[in-house]
Amino acid sequence: MLEKYKVVYKGGQDEIIEKKSRFIATVAPVESEEEALAFIEAMKKKYWDARHNCFAYVIGERGQLARCSDDGEPGGTAGKPIRNIVVVVTRYFGGTLLGTGGLVRAYSSSTQAGIRASVIITRIRGLKLNIKTDYNGLGKVQYILGQRGI
C-alpha cells in the first residue's frame, strides 16, 4: 500500500488574542534545517519588537530532525508542529500573565490557526518508472500497467 502523508504546500499566517496578548503564527514549508533557520531569523527581524519569537520545526519524511525554542517562555509551552514545516509564533505581551496552561493553549491555538491559513496537500510515496518501447509495444505496456493498478 502506498504511504500517504500531509505537508504544507504554501505557508500562511494567522493570529489570536489571549488576555490582551497577541500571538501571530507564521507557517512555512521547509526541506532543510538551513531553510528553517533562515525563516526563523527573518521572522525575528520582522518582529524585532515582540516579547517572544518561539519556534518549532520538524524536517524529514519520518520527522528525523526536530528542534524547538520557547524563547524565554516556560519550558514546553510552545506547541508542536508537523513534518517539513517551520512555525514561528510571535508574542506581543498584553500585560496579563497566562500561566503555563494558558501559554500552552495560546501557542497551540495560534499554531493551529497558522496551519489552517496554510495550504495543506497530501503526498503519496511512489516510484518513477522509465519504460522504453516502440509504438507497437505501447498497448502491451498499458495493459500490464493497468493490470497492476499502476
CSV table of N, CA and C in Angstrom, one decimal:
chain,number,residue,atom,x,y,z
A,1,MET,N,0.8,-1.2,0.0
A,1,MET,CA,0.0,0.0,0.0
A,1,MET,C,0.9,1.2,0.0
A,2,LEU,N,0.5,2.3,-0.7
A,2,LEU,CA,1.3,3.5,-0.8
A,2,LEU,C,1.1,4.3,0.4
A,3,GLU,N,2.2,4.9,0.9
A,3,GLU,CA,2.2,5.7,2.1
A,3,GLU,C,1.7,7.1,1.7
A,4,LYS,N,0.7,7.6,2.5
A,4,LYS,CA,0.2,8.9,2.3
A,4,LYS,C,0.6,9.8,3.5
A,5,TYR,N,0.9,11.0,3.3
A,5,TYR,CA,1.2,12.0,4.4
A,5,TYR,C,0.9,13.4,4.0
A,6,LYS,N,0.6,14.2,4.9
A,6,LYS,CA,0.3,15.6,4.6
A,6,LYS,C,1.5,16.5,4.8
A,7,VAL,N,1.6,17.5,4.0
A,7,VAL,CA,2.6,18.5,4.0
A,7,VAL,C,2.1,19.9,3.8
A,8,VAL,N,2.8,20.9,4.2
A,8,VAL,CA,2.4,22.3,3.9
A,8,VAL,C,2.9,22.6,2.6
A,9,TYR,N,2.0,22.9,1.6
A,9,TYR,CA,2.4,23.3,0.3
A,9,TYR,C,2.7,24.8,0.2
A,10,LYS,N,1.9,25.6,0.8
A,10,LYS,CA,2.1,27.0,0.9
A,10,LYS,C,1.8,27.5,2.3
A,11,GLY,N,2.8,28.3,2.9
A,11,GLY,CA,2.6,28.7,4.2
A,11,GLY,C,1.5,29.8,4.4
A,12,GLY,N,1.2,30.1,5.6
A,12,GLY,CA,0.2,31.0,5.9
A,12,GLY,C,0.5,31.7,7.2
A,13,GLN,N,-0.4,32.6,7.6
A,13,GLN,CA,-0.2,33.4,8.8
A,13,GLN,C,-1.6,33.7,9.4
A,14,ASP,N,-1.7,33.6,10.7
A,14,ASP,CA,-3.0,34.0,11.4
A,14,ASP,C,-2.6,34.4,12.8
A,15,GLU,N,-3.5,35.0,13.5
A,15,GLU,CA,-3.2,35.4,14.9
A,15,GLU,C,-4.4,35.2,15.8
A,16,ILE,N,-4.1,35.1,17.1
A,16,ILE,CA,-5.2,35.1,18.1
A,16,ILE,C,-4.8,36.1,19.2
A,17,ILE,N,-5.8,36.6,19.9
A,17,ILE,CA,-5.6,37.4,21.1
A,17,ILE,C,-6.0,36.7,22.3
A,18,GLU,N,-5.2,36.6,23.3
A,18,GLU,CA,-5.5,35.9,24.5
A,18,GLU,C,-5.1,36.8,25.7
A,19,LYS,N,-6.2,37.3,26.4
A,19,LYS,CA,-6.0,38.2,27.5
A,19,LYS,C,-5.0,39.4,27.2
A,20,LYS,N,-5.3,40.0,26.1
A,20,LYS,CA,-4.6,41.2,25.5
A,20,LYS,C,-3.2,40.9,25.0
A,21,SER,N,-2.8,39.6,25.0
A,21,SER,CA,-1.5,39.2,24.4
A,21,SER,C,-1.8,38.8,22.9
A,22,ARG,N,-1.0,39.3,22.0
A,22,ARG,CA,-1.2,39.0,20.6
A,22,ARG,C,-0.2,37.9,20.2
A,23,PHE,N,-0.8,36.8,19.6
A,23,PHE,CA,0.0,35.6,19.2
A,23,PHE,C,-0.1,35.5,17.7
A,24,ILE,N,1.0,35.7,17.0
A,24,ILE,CA,1.0,35.7,15.5
A,24,ILE,C,1.7,34.4,15.1
A,25,ALA,N,1.0,33.5,14.4
A,25,ALA,CA,1.7,32.2,14.0
A,25,ALA,C,2.0,32.4,12.5
A,26,THR,N,3.2,32.2,12.1
A,26,THR,CA,3.6,32.3,10.7
A,26,THR,C,4.2,30.9,10.3
A,27,VAL,N,3.7,30.3,9.3
A,27,VAL,CA,4.0,28.9,8.9
A,27,VAL,C,4.6,28.9,7.5
A,28,ALA,N,5.6,28.1,7.4
A,28,ALA,CA,6.3,27.9,6.1
A,28,ALA,C,6.7,26.5,5.8
A,29,PRO,N,6.6,26.0,4.6
A,29,PRO,CA,7.2,24.7,4.3
A,29,PRO,C,8.7,24.8,4.2
A,30,VAL,N,9.4,23.8,4.6
A,30,VAL,CA,10.9,23.7,4.5
A,30,VAL,C,11.3,22.3,4.2
A,31,GLU,N,12.5,22.2,3.6
A,31,GLU,CA,13.0,20.9,3.2
A,31,GLU,C,14.3,20.7,3.9
A,32,SER,N,14.9,21.7,4.6
A,32,SER,CA,16.2,21.5,5.2
A,32,SER,C,16.3,22.4,6.5
A,33,GLU,N,17.2,22.1,7.3
A,33,GLU,CA,17.4,22.9,8.6
A,33,GLU,C,17.9,24.3,8.2
A,34,GLU,N,18.7,24.4,7.2
A,34,GLU,CA,19.1,25.7,6.8
A,34,GLU,C,18.0,26.7,6.4
A,35,GLU,N,17.0,26.1,5.7
A,35,GLU,CA,15.8,26.9,5.3
A,35,GLU,C,15.0,27.3,6.5
A,36,ALA,N,14.9,26.3,7.5
A,36,ALA,CA,14.1,26.6,8.7
A,36,ALA,C,14.8,27.7,9.5
A,37,LEU,N,16.1,27.7,9.7
A,37,LEU,CA,16.9,28.7,10.4
A,37,LEU,C,16.8,30.0,9.8
A,38,ALA,N,16.9,30.1,8.4
A,38,ALA,CA,16.8,31.3,7.7
A,38,ALA,C,15.4,31.9,7.9
A,39,PHE,N,14.3,31.1,7.9
A,39,PHE,CA,13.0,31.6,8.1
A,39,PHE,C,12.8,32.2,9.5
A,40,ILE,N,13.3,31.4,10.5
A,40,ILE,CA,13.2,31.9,11.9
A,40,ILE,C,13.9,33.2,12.0
A,41,GLU,N,15.1,33.4,11.5
A,41,GLU,CA,15.8,34.7,11.6
A,41,GLU,C,15.1,35.8,10.9
A,42,ALA,N,14.4,35.5,9.8
A,42,ALA,CA,13.6,36.5,9.1
A,42,ALA,C,12.5,37.0,9.9
A,43,MET,N,11.8,36.0,10.6
A,43,MET,CA,10.7,36.4,11.5
A,43,MET,C,11.2,37.2,12.7
A,44,LYS,N,12.3,36.8,13.2
A,44,LYS,CA,12.9,37.6,14.4
A,44,LYS,C,13.2,39.0,14.0
A,45,LYS,N,13.7,39.2,12.8
A,45,LYS,CA,13.9,40.6,12.3
A,45,LYS,C,12.7,41.3,12.0
A,46,LYS,N,11.7,40.6,11.4
A,46,LYS,CA,10.4,41.3,11.1
A,46,LYS,C,9.7,41.7,12.4
A,47,TYR,N,9.7,40.9,13.4
A,47,TYR,CA,9.0,41.1,14.7
A,47,TYR,C,10.1,41.4,15.8
A,48,TRP,N,11.0,42.3,15.5
A,48,TRP,CA,12.1,42.5,16.4
A,48,TRP,C,11.6,43.1,17.8
A,49,ASP,N,10.5,43.8,17.8
A,49,ASP,CA,10.0,44.4,19.0
A,49,ASP,C,9.1,43.5,19.8
A,50,ALA,N,8.9,42.3,19.4
A,50,ALA,CA,8.0,41.4,20.1
A,50,ALA,C,8.7,40.8,21.4
A,51,ARG,N,7.9,40.4,22.4
A,51,ARG,CA,8.5,39.9,23.6
A,51,ARG,C,9.1,38.5,23.3
A,52,HIS,N,8.5,37.7,22.5
A,52,HIS,CA,9.0,36.3,22.3
A,52,HIS,C,8.7,36.0,20.8
A,53,ASN,N,9.7,35.2,20.2
A,53,ASN,CA,9.5,34.6,18.9
A,53,ASN,C,9.9,33.1,19.1
A,54,CYS,N,8.9,32.4,19.5
A,54,CYS,CA,9.1,30.9,19.8
A,54,CYS,C,9.0,30.2,18.4
A,55,PHE,N,9.7,29.1,18.3
A,55,PHE,CA,9.6,28.4,17.0
A,55,PHE,C,9.7,26.9,17.3
A,56,ALA,N,9.3,26.1,16.3
A,56,ALA,CA,9.5,24.7,16.3
A,56,ALA,C,9.5,24.3,14.8
A,57,TYR,N,10.3,23.2,14.5
A,57,TYR,CA,10.3,22.7,13.2
A,57,TYR,C,10.6,21.2,13.2
A,58,VAL,N,10.0,20.5,12.3
A,58,VAL,CA,10.2,19.1,12.1
A,58,VAL,C,10.5,18.9,10.6
A,59,ILE,N,11.6,18.2,10.3
A,59,ILE,CA,12.0,18.0,8.9
A,59,ILE,C,12.3,16.5,8.7
A,60,GLY,N,11.9,16.1,7.5
A,60,GLY,CA,12.2,14.7,7.1
A,60,GLY,C,10.9,13.9,7.0
A,61,GLU,N,10.9,12.9,6.1
A,61,GLU,CA,9.7,12.1,5.8
A,61,GLU,C,9.2,11.4,7.1
A,62,ARG,N,10.1,11.1,8.0
A,62,ARG,CA,9.7,10.5,9.3
A,62,ARG,C,10.0,11.4,10.5
A,63,GLY,N,10.1,12.7,10.2
A,63,GLY,CA,10.4,13.6,11.3
A,63,GLY,C,11.7,13.4,12.0
A,64,GLN,N,12.7,13.1,11.2
A,64,GLN,CA,14.0,12.8,11.7
A,64,GLN,C,14.7,13.9,12.5
A,65,LEU,N,14.4,15.1,12.0
A,65,LEU,CA,15.1,16.3,12.6
A,65,LEU,C,14.0,17.2,13.2
A,66,ALA,N,14.1,17.4,14.5
A,66,ALA,CA,13.1,18.2,15.2
A,66,ALA,C,13.8,19.2,16.2
A,67,ARG,N,13.5,20.4,16.2
A,67,ARG,CA,14.0,21.4,17.1
A,67,ARG,C,12.9,22.4,17.5
A,68,CYS,N,13.1,22.9,18.7
A,68,CYS,CA,12.1,23.9,19.1
A,68,CYS,C,12.8,24.9,20.1
A,69,SER,N,12.2,26.0,20.3
A,69,SER,CA,12.7,27.0,21.3
A,69,SER,C,11.5,27.7,21.9
A,70,ASP,N,11.4,27.8,23.2
A,70,ASP,CA,10.4,28.5,23.9
A,70,ASP,C,10.7,30.0,24.1
A,71,ASP,N,12.0,30.4,23.6
A,71,ASP,CA,12.4,31.8,23.6
A,71,ASP,C,12.1,32.6,24.9
A,72,GLY,N,12.4,32.0,26.0
A,72,GLY,CA,12.2,32.6,27.3
A,72,GLY,C,10.9,32.3,28.0
A,73,GLU,N,10.0,31.7,27.3
A,73,GLU,CA,8.7,31.3,27.9
A,73,GLU,C,9.0,30.0,28.8
A,74,PRO,N,8.1,29.7,29.7
A,74,PRO,CA,8.3,28.4,30.5
A,74,PRO,C,8.5,27.2,29.5
A,75,GLY,N,9.4,26.3,29.9
A,75,GLY,CA,9.7,25.2,29.0
A,75,GLY,C,8.5,24.4,28.6
A,76,GLY,N,8.4,24.0,27.3
A,76,GLY,CA,7.4,23.1,26.8
A,76,GLY,C,6.1,23.8,26.5
A,77,THR,N,6.0,25.1,26.4
A,77,THR,CA,4.7,25.8,26.3
A,77,THR,C,4.4,26.3,24.8
A,78,ALA,N,5.3,25.9,23.9
A,78,ALA,CA,5.1,26.5,22.5
A,78,ALA,C,4.3,25.6,21.5
A,79,GLY,N,3.9,24.4,21.9
A,79,GLY,CA,3.1,23.6,21.0
A,79,GLY,C,3.9,22.8,20.1
A,80,LYS,N,3.3,21.9,19.3
A,80,LYS,CA,4.0,21.0,18.4
A,80,LYS,C,3.6,21.2,16.9
A,81,PRO,N,4.6,21.2,16.0
A,81,PRO,CA,4.4,21.3,14.6
A,81,PRO,C,4.2,19.9,13.9
A,82,ILE,N,4.1,20.0,12.6
A,82,ILE,CA,4.1,18.8,11.8
A,82,ILE,C,5.3,18.7,10.9
A,83,ARG,N,5.4,17.6,10.1
A,83,ARG,CA,6.7,17.4,9.3
A,83,ARG,C,6.9,18.4,8.2
A,84,ASN,N,8.1,18.6,7.9
A,84,ASN,CA,8.6,19.5,6.8
A,84,ASN,C,7.9,20.9,6.9
A,85,ILE,N,7.9,21.5,8.1
A,85,ILE,CA,7.3,22.7,8.4
A,85,ILE,C,8.1,23.5,9.4
A,86,VAL,N,8.0,24.8,9.4
A,86,VAL,CA,8.6,25.6,10.5
A,86,VAL,C,7.5,26.5,10.9
A,87,VAL,N,7.3,26.7,12.2
A,87,VAL,CA,6.3,27.6,12.7
A,87,VAL,C,7.0,28.5,13.7
A,88,VAL,N,6.8,29.8,13.5
A,88,VAL,CA,7.2,30.8,14.4
A,88,VAL,C,6.0,31.5,15.0
A,89,VAL,N,5.9,31.5,16.3
A,89,VAL,CA,4.8,32.2,16.9
A,89,VAL,C,5.4,33.4,17.7
A,90,THR,N,4.9,34.6,17.2
A,90,THR,CA,5.4,35.8,17.8
A,90,THR,C,4.4,36.3,18.8
A,91,ARG,N,4.9,36.6,20.0
A,91,ARG,CA,4.0,37.1,21.1
A,91,ARG,C,4.3,38.5,21.5
A,92,TYR,N,3.3,39.3,21.4
A,92,TYR,CA,3.3,40.7,22.0
A,92,TYR,C,2.6,40.6,23.3
A,93,PHE,N,3.3,40.8,24.4
A,93,PHE,CA,2.8,40.7,25.7
A,93,PHE,C,1.7,41.8,26.0
A,94,GLY,N,0.6,41.3,26.5
A,94,GLY,CA,-0.5,42.2,26.7
A,94,GLY,C,-0.7,42.7,28.2
A,95,GLY,N,0.2,42.3,29.1
A,95,GLY,CA,0.1,42.8,30.4
A,95,GLY,C,-0.4,41.8,31.4
A,96,THR,N,-1.1,40.7,30.9
A,96,THR,CA,-1.6,39.7,31.9
A,96,THR,C,-0.9,38.4,31.7
A,97,LEU,N,-0.4,37.9,32.8
A,97,LEU,CA,0.3,36.6,32.8
A,97,LEU,C,-0.7,35.5,32.5
A,98,LEU,N,-0.4,34.6,31.7
A,98,LEU,CA,-1.3,33.5,31.3
A,98,LEU,C,-1.1,32.2,32.0
A,99,GLY,N,0.0,32.1,32.7
A,99,GLY,CA,0.3,30.8,33.3
A,99,GLY,C,0.7,29.7,32.3
A,100,THR,N,1.3,28.6,32.8
A,100,THR,CA,1.7,27.6,31.9
A,100,THR,C,0.6,27.0,31.0
A,101,GLY,N,-0.5,26.7,31.6
A,101,GLY,CA,-1.6,26.1,30.9
A,101,GLY,C,-2.2,27.1,29.8
A,102,GLY,N,-2.3,28.3,30.2
A,102,GLY,CA,-2.7,29.4,29.3
A,102,GLY,C,-1.8,29.6,28.1
A,103,LEU,N,-0.5,29.5,28.4
A,103,LEU,CA,0.5,29.6,27.4
A,103,LEU,C,0.4,28.5,26.4
A,104,VAL,N,0.3,27.3,26.9
A,104,VAL,CA,0.2,26.1,26.1
A,104,VAL,C,-1.0,26.2,25.1
A,105,ARG,N,-2.1,26.6,25.7
A,105,ARG,CA,-3.3,26.7,24.9
A,105,ARG,C,-3.2,27.8,23.9
A,106,ALA,N,-2.6,29.0,24.2
A,106,ALA,CA,-2.4,30.1,23.3
A,106,ALA,C,-1.5,29.8,22.2
A,107,TYR,N,-0.3,29.2,22.5
A,107,TYR,CA,0.6,28.8,21.5
A,107,TYR,C,0.1,27.7,20.6
A,108,SER,N,-0.6,26.7,21.1
A,108,SER,CA,-1.2,25.6,20.3
A,108,SER,C,-2.3,26.2,19.4
A,109,SER,N,-3.1,27.0,20.0
A,109,SER,CA,-4.2,27.6,19.2
A,109,SER,C,-3.7,28.5,18.1
A,110,SER,N,-2.7,29.3,18.3
A,110,SER,CA,-2.2,30.2,17.3
A,110,SER,C,-1.5,29.3,16.2
A,111,THR,N,-0.8,28.3,16.6
A,111,THR,CA,-0.1,27.4,15.6
A,111,THR,C,-1.2,26.7,14.8
A,112,GLN,N,-2.3,26.3,15.4
A,112,GLN,CA,-3.4,25.6,14.6
A,112,GLN,C,-4.0,26.7,13.6
A,113,ALA,N,-4.1,27.9,14.1
A,113,ALA,CA,-4.7,29.0,13.2
A,113,ALA,C,-3.8,29.2,12.0
A,114,GLY,N,-2.5,29.2,12.3
A,114,GLY,CA,-1.5,29.4,11.2
A,114,GLY,C,-1.5,28.3,10.2
A,115,ILE,N,-1.7,27.1,10.7
A,115,ILE,CA,-1.7,25.9,9.8
A,115,ILE,C,-3.0,25.9,9.0
A,116,ARG,N,-4.1,26.3,9.6
A,116,ARG,CA,-5.4,26.4,8.9
A,116,ARG,C,-5.3,27.5,7.8
A,117,ALA,N,-4.5,28.5,8.0
A,117,ALA,CA,-4.3,29.6,7.0
A,117,ALA,C,-3.4,29.1,5.9
A,118,SER,N,-2.7,28.0,6.0
A,118,SER,CA,-1.8,27.5,5.0
A,118,SER,C,-2.5,26.5,4.0
A,119,VAL,N,-1.8,26.2,3.0
A,119,VAL,CA,-2.3,25.2,2.0
A,119,VAL,C,-1.7,23.9,2.3
A,120,ILE,N,-2.5,22.9,2.7
A,120,ILE,CA,-2.0,21.6,3.1
A,120,ILE,C,-2.4,20.6,1.9
A,121,ILE,N,-1.4,19.8,1.5
A,121,ILE,CA,-1.7,18.8,0.5
A,121,ILE,C,-1.3,17.4,1.0
A,122,THR,N,-1.8,16.4,0.3
A,122,THR,CA,-1.5,15.0,0.7
A,122,THR,C,-0.5,14.5,-0.4
A,123,ARG,N,0.6,14.0,0.1
A,123,ARG,CA,1.6,13.4,-0.8
A,123,ARG,C,1.4,11.9,-0.7
A,124,ILE,N,1.7,11.2,-1.8
A,124,ILE,CA,1.7,9.7,-1.8
A,124,ILE,C,3.1,9.3,-2.3
A,125,ARG,N,3.7,8.5,-1.5
A,125,ARG,CA,5.0,8.0,-1.9
A,125,ARG,C,4.8,7.0,-3.1
A,126,GLY,N,5.7,7.2,-4.1
A,126,GLY,CA,5.6,6.3,-5.3
A,126,GLY,C,6.9,6.1,-5.9
A,127,LEU,N,6.9,5.6,-7.1
A,127,LEU,CA,8.1,5.3,-7.9
A,127,LEU,C,8.0,5.9,-9.2
A,128,LYS,N,9.1,6.3,-9.8
A,128,LYS,CA,9.1,6.9,-11.1
A,128,LYS,C,9.7,5.8,-12.0
A,129,LEU,N,9.0,5.4,-13.1
A,129,LEU,CA,9.4,4.4,-14.0
A,129,LEU,C,9.8,5.0,-15.3
A,130,ASN,N,10.9,4.6,-15.9
A,130,ASN,CA,11.2,4.9,-17.3
A,130,ASN,C,11.1,3.7,-18.1
A,131,ILE,N,10.2,3.6,-19.0
A,131,ILE,CA,10.0,2.5,-19.9
A,131,ILE,C,10.2,2.9,-21.3
A,132,LYS,N,11.1,2.1,-22.0
A,132,LYS,CA,11.3,2.4,-23.4
A,132,LYS,C,10.6,1.3,-24.2
A,133,THR,N,9.9,1.8,-25.2
A,133,THR,CA,9.2,0.8,-26.1
A,133,THR,C,9.0,1.6,-27.4
A,134,ASP,N,8.7,0.8,-28.5
A,134,ASP,CA,8.3,1.5,-29.7
A,134,ASP,C,6.7,1.6,-29.7
A,135,TYR,N,6.2,2.2,-30.7
A,135,TYR,CA,4.7,2.4,-30.8
A,135,TYR,C,4.0,1.1,-30.7
A,136,ASN,N,4.5,0.0,-31.3
A,136,ASN,CA,3.8,-1.3,-31.3
A,136,ASN,C,3.7,-1.9,-29.9
A,137,GLY,N,4.7,-1.6,-29.1
A,137,GLY,CA,4.7,-2.2,-27.7
A,137,GLY,C,3.9,-1.3,-26.7
A,138,LEU,N,3.4,-0.1,-27.1
A,138,LEU,CA,2.7,0.7,-26.2
A,138,LEU,C,1.5,0.1,-25.6
A,139,GLY,N,0.7,-0.5,-26.4
A,139,GLY,CA,-0.6,-1.2,-25.9
A,139,GLY,C,-0.3,-2.2,-24.9
A,140,LYS,N,0.7,-3.0,-25.1
A,140,LYS,CA,1.1,-4.1,-24.2
A,140,LYS,C,1.5,-3.5,-22.8
A,141,VAL,N,2.3,-2.4,-22.9
A,141,VAL,CA,2.8,-1.8,-21.6
A,141,VAL,C,1.6,-1.2,-20.9
A,142,GLN,N,0.7,-0.6,-21.6
A,142,GLN,CA,-0.5,0.0,-20.9
A,142,GLN,C,-1.3,-1.1,-20.3
A,143,TYR,N,-1.5,-2.2,-21.0
A,143,TYR,CA,-2.2,-3.4,-20.5
A,143,TYR,C,-1.6,-3.9,-19.2
A,144,ILE,N,-0.3,-4.1,-19.2
A,144,ILE,CA,0.4,-4.7,-18.0
A,144,ILE,C,0.3,-3.7,-16.8
A,145,LEU,N,0.5,-2.4,-17.1
A,145,LEU,CA,0.4,-1.4,-16.0
A,145,LEU,C,-1.0,-1.3,-15.5
A,146,GLY,N,-2.0,-1.4,-16.3
A,146,GLY,CA,-3.4,-1.4,-15.9
A,146,GLY,C,-3.8,-2.6,-15.0
A,147,GLN,N,-3.2,-3.8,-15.4
A,147,GLN,CA,-3.5,-5.0,-14.6
A,147,GLN,C,-2.9,-4.9,-13.2
A,148,ARG,N,-1.8,-4.2,-13.0
A,148,ARG,CA,-1.2,-4.0,-11.7
A,148,ARG,C,-1.6,-2.7,-11.0
A,149,GLY,N,-2.6,-2.0,-11.6
A,149,GLY,CA,-3.1,-0.8,-10.9
A,149,GLY,C,-2.1,0.3,-10.9
A,150,ILE,N,-1.3,0.4,-11.9
A,150,ILE,CA,-0.3,1.5,-11.9
A,150,ILE,C,-0.7,2.5,-12.9
